[in-house]
CSV table of C-alpha atoms and ligand atoms in Angstrom, one decimal:
chain,number,residue,atom,x,y,z
A,1,MET,CA,102.3,120.0,209.3
A,2,THR,CA,105.4,117.5,210.5
A,3,ASP,CA,108.7,117.5,209.2
A,4,ALA,CA,108.0,114.5,207.2
A,5,GLN,CA,105.1,116.1,205.6
A,6,SER,CA,107.0,119.5,204.4
A,7,THR,CA,109.8,117.2,203.1
A,8,GLU,CA,107.1,115.3,201.1
A,9,LEU,CA,106.4,118.6,199.3
A,10,MET,CA,109.7,119.2,197.9
A,11,PRO,CA,109.5,117.5,194.5
A,12,ASP,CA,113.0,116.0,195.2
A,13,ALA,CA,114.7,116.6,198.4
A,14,SER,CA,117.9,115.3,197.0
A,15,VAL,CA,118.4,117.9,194.0
A,16,ALA,CA,120.0,120.9,195.4
A,17,ASP,CA,117.5,124.0,195.1
A,18,PRO,CA,119.3,126.6,192.8
A,19,TYR,CA,117.6,129.4,194.7
A,20,GLY,CA,117.8,127.8,198.1
A,21,SER,CA,120.2,130.5,199.4
A,22,LEU,CA,117.8,133.2,198.9
A,23,ASP,CA,117.8,135.2,202.0
A,24,PRO,CA,115.4,137.5,203.4
A,25,ALA,CA,118.0,139.6,205.0
A,26,THR,CA,119.5,140.2,201.6
A,27,LEU,CA,116.3,140.4,199.8
A,28,ARG,CA,114.8,143.1,202.0
A,29,HIS,CA,116.9,145.9,200.5
A,30,VAL,CA,115.8,149.3,200.2
A,31,ASP,CA,115.7,149.0,196.4
A,32,SER,CA,112.9,146.4,196.5
A,33,LEU,CA,109.1,147.4,196.7
A,34,LYS,CA,108.1,144.0,197.5
A,35,TRP,CA,110.5,143.2,200.4
A,36,THR,CA,110.4,147.0,202.0
A,37,VAL,CA,106.4,147.9,202.1
A,38,TYR,CA,105.8,145.4,205.0
A,39,GLY,CA,108.2,145.2,208.2
A,40,GLU,CA,110.6,143.1,209.3
A,41,GLY,CA,109.9,139.4,209.5
A,42,ILE,CA,107.0,139.4,207.1
A,43,ILE,CA,107.5,137.1,204.2
A,44,PRO,CA,106.1,139.3,201.1
A,45,LEU,CA,103.9,137.3,198.7
A,46,TRP,CA,102.4,140.1,197.3
A,47,VAL,CA,103.5,142.4,194.2
A,48,ALA,CA,104.2,140.4,190.9
A,49,ASP,CA,108.0,140.3,191.4
A,50,MET,CA,110.0,137.3,191.5
A,51,ASP,CA,112.7,136.9,194.1
A,52,TYR,CA,115.4,135.5,191.9
A,53,PRO,CA,118.3,137.2,190.1
A,54,VAL,CA,118.4,138.6,186.8
A,55,ALA,CA,119.4,136.0,184.0
A,56,PRO,CA,123.4,136.0,183.5
A,57,PRO,CA,123.0,137.1,179.7
A,58,ILE,CA,121.1,140.0,180.8
A,59,VAL,CA,123.4,141.0,183.2
A,60,ALA,CA,126.2,140.8,180.7
A,61,ALA,CA,124.5,142.7,178.0
A,62,LEU,CA,123.7,145.6,180.6
A,63,GLN,CA,127.2,145.7,181.7
A,64,ASP,CA,128.2,145.7,178.0
A,65,ARG,CA,125.9,148.5,177.3
A,66,LEU,CA,127.1,150.6,180.1
A,67,GLY,CA,130.4,150.8,178.8
A,68,ARG,CA,129.3,152.2,175.6
A,69,GLY,CA,127.4,155.3,177.2
A,70,LEU,CA,123.6,155.8,177.9
A,71,GLY,CA,122.6,158.3,174.9
A,72,TYR,CA,119.2,158.1,173.2
A,73,HIS,CA,118.6,154.5,171.8
A,74,GLN,CA,117.9,154.0,168.3
A,75,LEU,CA,114.3,153.2,169.4
A,76,LEU,CA,111.9,154.3,166.9
A,77,GLY,CA,113.3,152.4,163.9
A,78,ASP,CA,115.2,150.0,166.2
A,79,PRO,CA,115.6,147.1,163.7
A,80,THR,CA,117.2,144.7,166.2
A,81,LEU,CA,114.6,144.6,169.1
A,82,GLY,CA,111.8,144.8,166.6
A,83,GLY,CA,113.0,142.2,164.5
A,84,GLN,CA,113.4,139.9,167.4
A,85,LEU,CA,110.1,140.8,168.8
A,86,ARG,CA,108.4,140.1,165.5
A,87,ASP,CA,109.9,136.6,165.2
A,88,HIS,CA,108.8,135.8,168.8
A,89,LEU,CA,105.4,137.0,168.4
A,90,ALA,CA,105.0,135.0,165.5
A,91,THR,CA,105.7,131.9,167.5
A,92,GLN,CA,102.6,132.6,169.3
A,93,GLY,CA,100.5,133.1,166.4
A,94,LEU,CA,101.0,136.8,165.6
A,95,THR,CA,102.4,136.4,161.8
A,96,ASP,CA,102.9,138.8,159.5
A,97,LEU,CA,103.0,141.5,161.8
A,98,PRO,CA,104.3,144.5,159.8
A,99,ALA,CA,107.4,146.4,161.4
A,100,GLU,CA,105.4,149.8,161.6
A,101,GLY,CA,102.7,147.7,163.6
A,102,ILE,CA,105.3,147.7,166.8
A,103,SER,CA,105.3,150.7,169.2
A,104,PHE,CA,107.4,150.6,172.2
A,105,LEU,CA,106.1,151.8,175.5
A,106,PRO,CA,107.9,152.6,178.9
A,107,GLY,CA,105.7,149.7,180.6
A,108,VAL,CA,102.5,147.8,179.8
A,109,VAL,CA,100.4,149.6,182.0
A,110,PRO,CA,100.6,153.1,180.1
A,111,GLY,CA,99.4,150.9,177.3
A,112,ILE,CA,96.4,149.8,178.8
A,113,TYR,CA,95.3,153.5,179.7
A,114,ALA,CA,96.1,154.7,176.1
A,115,ALA,CA,93.8,152.1,174.5
A,116,VAL,CA,91.0,152.9,177.0
A,117,LYS,CA,91.6,156.8,176.0
A,118,ALA,CA,91.8,156.1,172.4
A,119,LEU,CA,89.2,153.7,171.8
A,120,THR,CA,86.3,154.9,174.0
A,121,GLU,CA,84.7,158.2,175.2
A,122,PRO,CA,84.2,159.1,178.7
A,123,GLY,CA,81.1,157.9,180.0
A,124,GLU,CA,81.3,154.7,178.1
A,125,PRO,CA,81.2,151.3,179.2
A,126,VAL,CA,84.4,149.0,178.9
A,127,VAL,CA,84.2,145.6,179.3
A,128,THR,CA,86.5,143.3,181.1
A,129,MET,CA,86.3,140.1,183.2
A,130,THR,CA,86.9,140.1,186.8
A,131,PRO,CA,88.7,139.5,189.2
A,132,VAL,CA,91.4,141.5,187.0
A,133,TYR,CA,94.7,142.9,187.4
A,134,HIS,CA,93.7,146.3,188.8
A,135,PRO,CA,95.0,148.6,186.3
A,136,PHE,CA,92.6,147.2,184.1
A,137,HIS,CA,89.6,148.4,186.0
A,138,LEU,CA,91.5,151.5,187.1
A,139,SER,CA,92.2,152.5,183.8
A,140,ILE,CA,88.5,152.7,183.1
A,141,THR,CA,87.2,154.3,185.9
A,142,ASP,CA,90.6,156.9,186.2
A,143,GLN,CA,89.2,157.9,183.0
A,144,GLY,CA,85.7,158.7,183.5
A,145,ARG,CA,84.7,155.5,181.8
A,146,ARG,CA,82.4,152.9,183.5
A,147,VAL,CA,83.3,149.3,183.9
A,148,ALA,CA,81.0,146.7,182.3
A,149,ALA,CA,82.1,143.7,184.2
A,150,ALA,CA,81.7,140.0,183.3
A,151,PRO,CA,82.6,138.1,186.5
A,152,LEU,CA,84.5,134.8,185.9
A,153,ARG,CA,82.7,131.7,187.3
A,154,GLU,CA,84.2,128.7,189.1
A,155,GLY,CA,84.2,125.6,187.1
A,156,GLU,CA,84.8,122.2,188.1
A,157,ARG,CA,88.7,122.4,187.7
A,158,ARG,CA,89.3,125.9,186.8
A,159,TRP,CA,87.8,129.4,186.5
A,160,GLU,CA,85.9,129.9,183.3
A,161,ILE,CA,84.3,132.6,181.4
A,162,ASP,CA,80.7,133.1,182.1
A,163,TRP,CA,79.2,133.4,178.5
A,164,GLU,CA,75.9,135.1,179.6
A,165,ALA,CA,77.6,137.6,181.7
A,166,LEU,CA,80.0,138.4,179.0
A,167,GLU,CA,77.4,138.7,176.4
A,168,ALA,CA,75.3,141.2,178.6
A,169,ALA,CA,78.4,142.9,179.5
A,170,THR,CA,79.5,143.5,175.9
A,171,GLU,CA,76.1,144.7,174.7
A,172,GLY,CA,76.5,148.6,174.0
A,173,SER,CA,80.4,148.5,174.6
A,174,ARG,CA,83.2,148.9,172.1
A,175,LEU,CA,86.2,147.9,174.1
A,176,LEU,CA,87.0,144.7,175.5
A,177,LEU,CA,90.2,144.5,177.7
A,178,LEU,CA,91.1,141.0,177.8
A,179,CYS,CA,94.2,139.3,180.4
A,180,HIS,CA,95.5,136.3,178.4
A,181,PRO,CA,97.2,134.8,180.5
A,182,HIS,CA,94.8,135.8,183.2
A,183,ASN,CA,96.0,137.5,186.2
A,184,PRO,CA,95.1,136.5,188.9
A,185,THR,CA,93.5,133.5,188.2
A,186,GLY,CA,96.2,132.2,186.1
A,187,ARG,CA,93.9,130.8,183.4
A,188,VAL,CA,95.7,130.6,179.7
A,189,TRP,CA,92.4,131.0,177.6
A,190,ASP,CA,92.4,127.8,175.5
A,191,GLU,CA,91.6,127.3,171.8
A,192,GLY,CA,87.8,126.8,172.2
A,193,GLU,CA,87.4,129.9,174.4
A,194,LEU,CA,89.6,132.0,172.3
A,195,ALA,CA,87.5,131.0,169.2
A,196,ARG,CA,84.2,131.8,171.0
A,197,LEU,CA,85.7,135.1,172.3
A,198,ARG,CA,86.8,136.1,169.0
A,199,ASP,CA,83.0,135.2,167.5
A,200,LEU,CA,81.8,137.3,170.2
A,201,VAL,CA,84.4,140.4,169.5
A,202,LEU,CA,83.2,140.2,165.7
A,203,ALA,CA,79.5,139.9,166.4
A,204,ARG,CA,79.6,142.9,168.4
A,205,ASP,CA,82.2,144.5,166.5
A,206,LEU,CA,84.5,145.3,169.4
A,207,TRP,CA,87.8,146.8,169.8
A,208,VAL,CA,90.2,144.5,171.7
A,209,MET,CA,93.2,145.3,174.0
A,210,SER,CA,94.7,141.7,174.6
A,211,ASP,CA,97.4,141.9,177.5
A,212,GLU,CA,99.4,139.0,177.0
A,213,LEU,CA,102.5,140.0,179.3
A,214,HIS,CA,102.4,136.7,181.1
A,215,ALA,CA,102.4,134.3,177.9
A,216,ASP,CA,105.9,133.1,178.5
A,217,LEU,CA,105.1,131.7,181.9
A,218,ARG,CA,103.1,129.0,181.2
A,219,TYR,CA,102.7,125.3,182.4
A,220,THR,CA,100.3,124.0,180.1
A,221,GLY,CA,102.9,122.5,177.6
A,222,ARG,CA,101.2,123.9,174.7
A,223,ALA,CA,102.4,126.7,172.6
A,224,PHE,CA,100.7,129.9,173.2
A,225,GLU,CA,97.9,131.1,171.2
A,226,ALA,CA,97.8,135.1,171.0
A,227,PHE,CA,94.4,136.4,170.8
A,228,ALA,CA,95.0,138.0,167.3
A,229,ALA,CA,96.4,134.6,166.2
A,230,ASP,CA,93.5,134.8,164.1
A,231,PRO,CA,93.3,137.0,161.3
A,232,GLN,CA,89.6,137.8,161.4
A,233,VAL,CA,90.1,139.8,164.7
A,234,ARG,CA,93.6,141.6,163.8
A,235,ALA,CA,92.2,144.8,162.3
A,236,LYS,CA,90.6,145.6,165.7
A,237,THR,CA,93.1,144.3,168.2
A,238,ILE,CA,95.8,145.7,170.1
A,239,THR,CA,98.1,143.3,171.7
A,240,LEU,CA,100.4,144.4,174.7
A,241,THR,CA,103.7,142.4,175.7
A,242,GLY,CA,106.9,143.1,177.6
A,243,PRO,CA,109.6,141.0,179.2
A,244,CYS,CA,109.2,142.0,182.6
A,245,LYS,CA,107.2,139.0,184.1
A,246,ALA,CA,109.1,136.3,182.3
A,247,TYR,CA,112.6,137.8,183.0
A,248,ASN,CA,111.9,139.6,186.4
A,249,THR,CA,112.9,143.2,185.0
A,250,ALA,CA,109.8,145.4,186.2
A,251,GLY,CA,112.5,148.0,187.5
A,252,LEU,CA,113.7,148.7,184.1
A,253,GLY,CA,110.4,149.5,182.5
A,254,ILE,CA,109.6,148.3,179.0
A,255,GLY,CA,106.7,147.1,176.9
A,256,ALA,CA,105.3,147.2,173.6
A,257,MET,CA,102.2,147.7,171.8
A,258,VAL,CA,101.7,145.7,168.6
A,259,GLY,CA,98.9,145.5,166.0
A,260,HIS,CA,98.4,144.5,162.4
A,261,ASP,CA,96.9,147.8,161.5
A,262,PRO,CA,99.6,150.3,162.1
A,263,GLU,CA,96.9,153.0,162.2
A,264,LEU,CA,95.2,151.7,165.2
A,265,VAL,CA,98.6,151.3,166.9
A,266,GLN,CA,99.5,155.0,165.8
A,267,ARG,CA,95.9,156.0,167.2
A,268,VAL,CA,96.4,154.5,170.6
A,269,LYS,CA,99.9,155.9,170.9
A,270,LYS,CA,98.8,159.5,170.3
A,271,ALA,CA,95.8,159.3,172.6
A,272,ALA,CA,98.6,159.5,175.4
A,273,GLY,CA,100.1,162.6,173.6
A,274,GLY,CA,103.5,163.4,174.8
A,275,LEU,CA,102.8,161.9,178.3
A,276,MET,CA,103.9,158.4,177.2
A,277,GLY,CA,107.4,158.8,177.5
A,278,HIS,CA,109.9,156.3,176.0
A,279,PRO,CA,111.6,153.1,177.3
A,280,SER,CA,115.5,153.5,178.6
A,281,ALA,CA,118.3,152.6,176.6
A,282,LEU,CA,119.1,150.0,179.2
A,283,SER,CA,115.5,148.4,179.1
A,284,VAL,CA,116.0,148.1,175.2
A,285,THR,CA,119.5,146.2,175.9
A,286,MET,CA,117.7,143.9,178.4
A,287,TRP,CA,114.9,143.0,176.1
A,288,GLN,CA,117.3,142.4,172.9
A,289,ALA,CA,119.5,140.2,175.3
A,290,ALA,CA,116.4,138.2,176.8
A,291,LEU,CA,115.0,137.3,173.4
A,292,ARG,CA,118.5,136.5,171.8
A,293,GLU,CA,120.0,134.4,174.8
A,294,GLY,CA,117.4,134.4,177.6
A,295,GLY,CA,115.7,131.0,176.4
A,296,PRO,CA,117.4,128.3,178.3
A,297,TRP,CA,117.3,130.4,181.6
A,298,LEU,CA,113.5,130.8,181.1
A,299,GLU,CA,112.9,127.2,180.5
A,300,GLY,CA,114.6,126.4,184.0
A,301,MET,CA,112.8,129.3,185.5
A,302,VAL,CA,109.4,128.1,184.2
A,303,ALA,CA,110.4,124.7,185.5
A,304,TYR,CA,111.2,125.9,188.9
A,305,LEU,CA,108.1,127.9,189.1
A,306,ARG,CA,106.0,124.7,188.2
A,307,GLY,CA,107.4,123.2,191.0
A,308,ASN,CA,106.6,125.7,193.6
A,309,ARG,CA,103.0,125.8,191.9
A,310,ASP,CA,102.7,122.2,192.5
A,311,VAL,CA,104.2,122.4,196.2
A,312,LEU,CA,101.6,125.3,196.8
A,313,GLN,CA,98.7,123.3,195.3
A,314,ALA,CA,99.5,120.2,197.2
A,315,PHE,CA,99.9,122.1,200.4
A,316,VAL,CA,96.4,123.8,200.2
A,317,GLU,CA,94.6,120.3,199.4
A,318,THR,CA,96.2,118.3,202.1
A,319,GLN,CA,96.8,121.1,204.8
A,320,LEU,CA,93.7,123.3,204.0
A,321,PRO,CA,91.2,121.4,202.3
A,322,TRP,CA,88.5,123.9,202.8
A,323,VAL,CA,90.7,126.4,200.6
A,324,ARG,CA,89.4,126.6,197.2
A,325,SER,CA,92.2,126.8,194.7
A,326,PHE,CA,93.0,125.4,191.1
A,327,PRO,CA,96.9,124.8,189.9
A,328,VAL,CA,97.5,127.7,187.8
A,329,GLU,CA,98.2,127.3,184.1
A,330,ALA,CA,100.4,130.4,183.8
A,331,THR,CA,101.8,133.4,185.9
A,332,TYR,CA,103.2,132.8,189.4
A,333,LEU,CA,100.3,133.9,191.2
A,334,ALA,CA,97.9,131.7,192.8
A,335,TRP,CA,94.2,132.8,193.4
A,336,LEU,CA,93.1,131.3,196.6
A,337,ASP,CA,89.0,131.5,198.0
A,338,LEU,CA,89.3,131.4,201.9
A,339,ARG,CA,85.8,132.4,202.1
A,340,SER,CA,84.8,129.9,204.7
A,341,HIS,CA,87.2,131.2,207.1
A,342,PRO,CA,85.7,133.0,210.1
A,343,ARG,CA,88.2,136.0,209.4
A,344,ALA,CA,87.4,135.9,205.8
A,345,GLY,CA,86.1,139.9,206.2
A,346,ASP,CA,89.6,140.7,206.8
A,347,ILE,CA,91.7,138.2,205.6
A,348,GLN,CA,94.7,140.1,204.2
A,349,LYS,CA,95.1,142.0,207.6
A,350,PHE,CA,94.5,138.9,209.7
A,351,LEU,CA,97.2,136.8,207.6
A,352,LEU,CA,99.6,139.8,208.0
A,353,GLU,CA,99.4,140.1,211.5
A,354,GLU,CA,98.7,136.6,212.5
A,355,ALA,CA,100.7,134.5,210.2
A,356,ARG,CA,103.2,137.5,209.3
A,357,ILE,CA,102.9,136.9,205.5
A,358,ALA,CA,101.8,139.9,203.0
A,359,VAL,CA,99.5,138.7,200.2
A,360,HIS,CA,97.4,140.8,197.8
A,361,ASP,CA,93.5,141.1,199.0
A,362,GLY,CA,90.9,139.9,196.8
A,363,PRO,CA,88.9,143.1,196.4
A,364,VAL,CA,92.1,144.7,195.0
A,365,PHE,CA,91.3,142.8,191.7
A,366,ALA,CA,87.6,144.4,191.1
A,367,PRO,CA,86.1,147.7,190.7
A,368,GLU,CA,84.2,149.5,193.7
A,369,GLU,CA,80.8,148.0,193.2
A,370,LEU,CA,82.1,144.5,193.0
A,371,LYS,CA,84.9,144.5,195.6
A,372,PRO,CA,82.5,142.9,198.2
A,373,GLN,CA,82.4,139.6,195.6
A,374,TYR,CA,86.0,138.9,196.1
A,375,GLN,CA,86.1,139.6,199.9
A,376,GLY,CA,88.0,136.6,201.3
A,377,PHE,CA,90.0,135.9,198.2
A,378,ILE,CA,93.6,136.3,198.4
A,379,ARG,CA,96.6,136.5,195.4
A,380,VAL,CA,99.8,134.7,196.5
A,381,ASN,CA,103.0,135.2,194.6
A,382,PHE,CA,104.8,132.1,194.8
A,383,ALA,CA,108.1,133.0,193.0
A,384,THR,CA,110.3,132.7,195.8
A,385,SER,CA,112.6,130.0,197.0
A,386,ARG,CA,110.8,126.8,197.8
A,387,ALA,CA,111.9,127.0,201.4
A,388,LEU,CA,110.4,130.6,202.0
A,389,LEU,CA,107.4,129.4,200.1
A,390,ILE,CA,107.0,126.4,202.6
A,391,GLU,CA,107.7,128.5,205.3
A,392,ALA,CA,104.7,130.9,204.4
A,393,LEU,CA,102.3,128.2,203.8
A,394,GLU,CA,103.1,126.7,207.0
A,395,ARG,CA,102.8,130.2,209.0
A,396,MET,CA,99.4,130.6,206.9
A,397,ALA,CA,98.1,127.2,207.9
A,398,GLU,CA,99.1,127.8,211.7
A,399,ALA,CA,97.4,131.0,211.9
A,400,LEU,CA,94.1,129.9,209.8
A,401,GLY,CA,94.1,126.9,211.9
A,402,ARG,CA,93.6,128.8,215.2
A,403,GLU,CA,90.0,129.6,214.4
A,404,GLU,CA,87.7,126.7,213.4
A,405,VAL,CA,86.4,126.6,209.8
A,406,VAL,CA,82.8,126.0,209.3
A,407,GLN,CA,82.3,124.7,205.6
A,408,SER,CA,79.2,125.7,203.9
B,501,LIG,C1,98.7,141.3,183.3
B,501,LIG,C2,99.8,142.5,183.7
B,501,LIG,N1,99.8,143.7,182.7
B,501,LIG,C3,100.7,144.5,183.1
B,501,LIG,C4,101.5,144.6,184.3
B,501,LIG,C5,102.6,145.5,184.5
B,501,LIG,O1,103.2,145.7,183.5
B,501,LIG,P1,104.2,146.9,183.5
B,501,LIG,O2,105.2,147.0,184.8
B,501,LIG,O3,105.2,146.9,182.2
B,501,LIG,O4,103.6,148.5,183.4
B,501,LIG,C6,101.4,143.3,185.1
B,501,LIG,C7,101.9,143.2,186.2
B,501,LIG,O5,102.0,142.4,187.3
B,501,LIG,C8,100.5,142.3,184.6
B,501,LIG,O6,100.3,141.2,185.8
């Protein structure tokens, strides 16, 4: 790509990039998983962490908390965070959530595992739509259940639910693990899809675990509609949420499991027994600050990420037209189909060695038997500075361009 072309990809080169000073030498700190798994010189675009500093109101709240000691937090009956969360979730359609319908977790993933354990028996099929964030299928197989997979299908402009596959997968199952917004395709299931999903769930009398962790990172311009926004499905739905994607605070570990039936919430919680643990005092302070004062920062962040998303999509369309990619509606993760490339069979390794970028390999997002179907796909985390993103994309295009692509 010429310099002129890369400048065109910057939405407005005259506006200073607020994250333009992000420096790999500083980011590659021993504290960072993302930056230390791969060696010097590699641009890491894999694990879902953003490269940006934490929102200033959160830093201030944490500093204040440190000045007051770190004893057990008033967690179980914490009126502040519980109330804030109920107000926030009400804006997404989870209205009338009872106070006892909230249970805090040390992270969202333990909630996924607990839902599978509580609501199914070993050997049973558990439904999920693939590709999917790997703890979804791992929570099923690690606990001796079977994945009843409903692969998504490629539509004209977006990844879509394959209703036939989903209907077949739900037959004989009792639990659906839903990812909404969906990692790794970036879909936000729309009103029509949610309505049809609810009909199916009611017809099959399924439990639903809806992981809505990415709900606040949307580019749709529409309010987010939670799966359990419809009262008809509330009695059988557990929703998981947390601040770690929107506010980039995964290292503090906290999440929540919420449901309109407090008994269901308790049943899922109890399934983990004493193994669940509890969130740290600092994570509670962080989430309170995020909900109280983080809004303007988040708004700026979503605008910045939308810019990166557009840069990535424009780059792929102009420089790598044989790569299949749809602009994501949420998350900072892009799902790219590179199956036409001669090195599709070891694409992650090829990009690591030849382009010096680290991406997530497609098969990660599928259970064992479906992994071959996703070979040649990659997930790209675009939450870095625009300059680093463009550098990574240029390296990728240059390396891929060394071999001729034969399009089918
Ligand atoms: C859909 C989804 N759920 C859960 C998680 C992880 O949540 P936690 O770190 O709170 O366990 C991620 C992380 O990327 C995710 O994408």
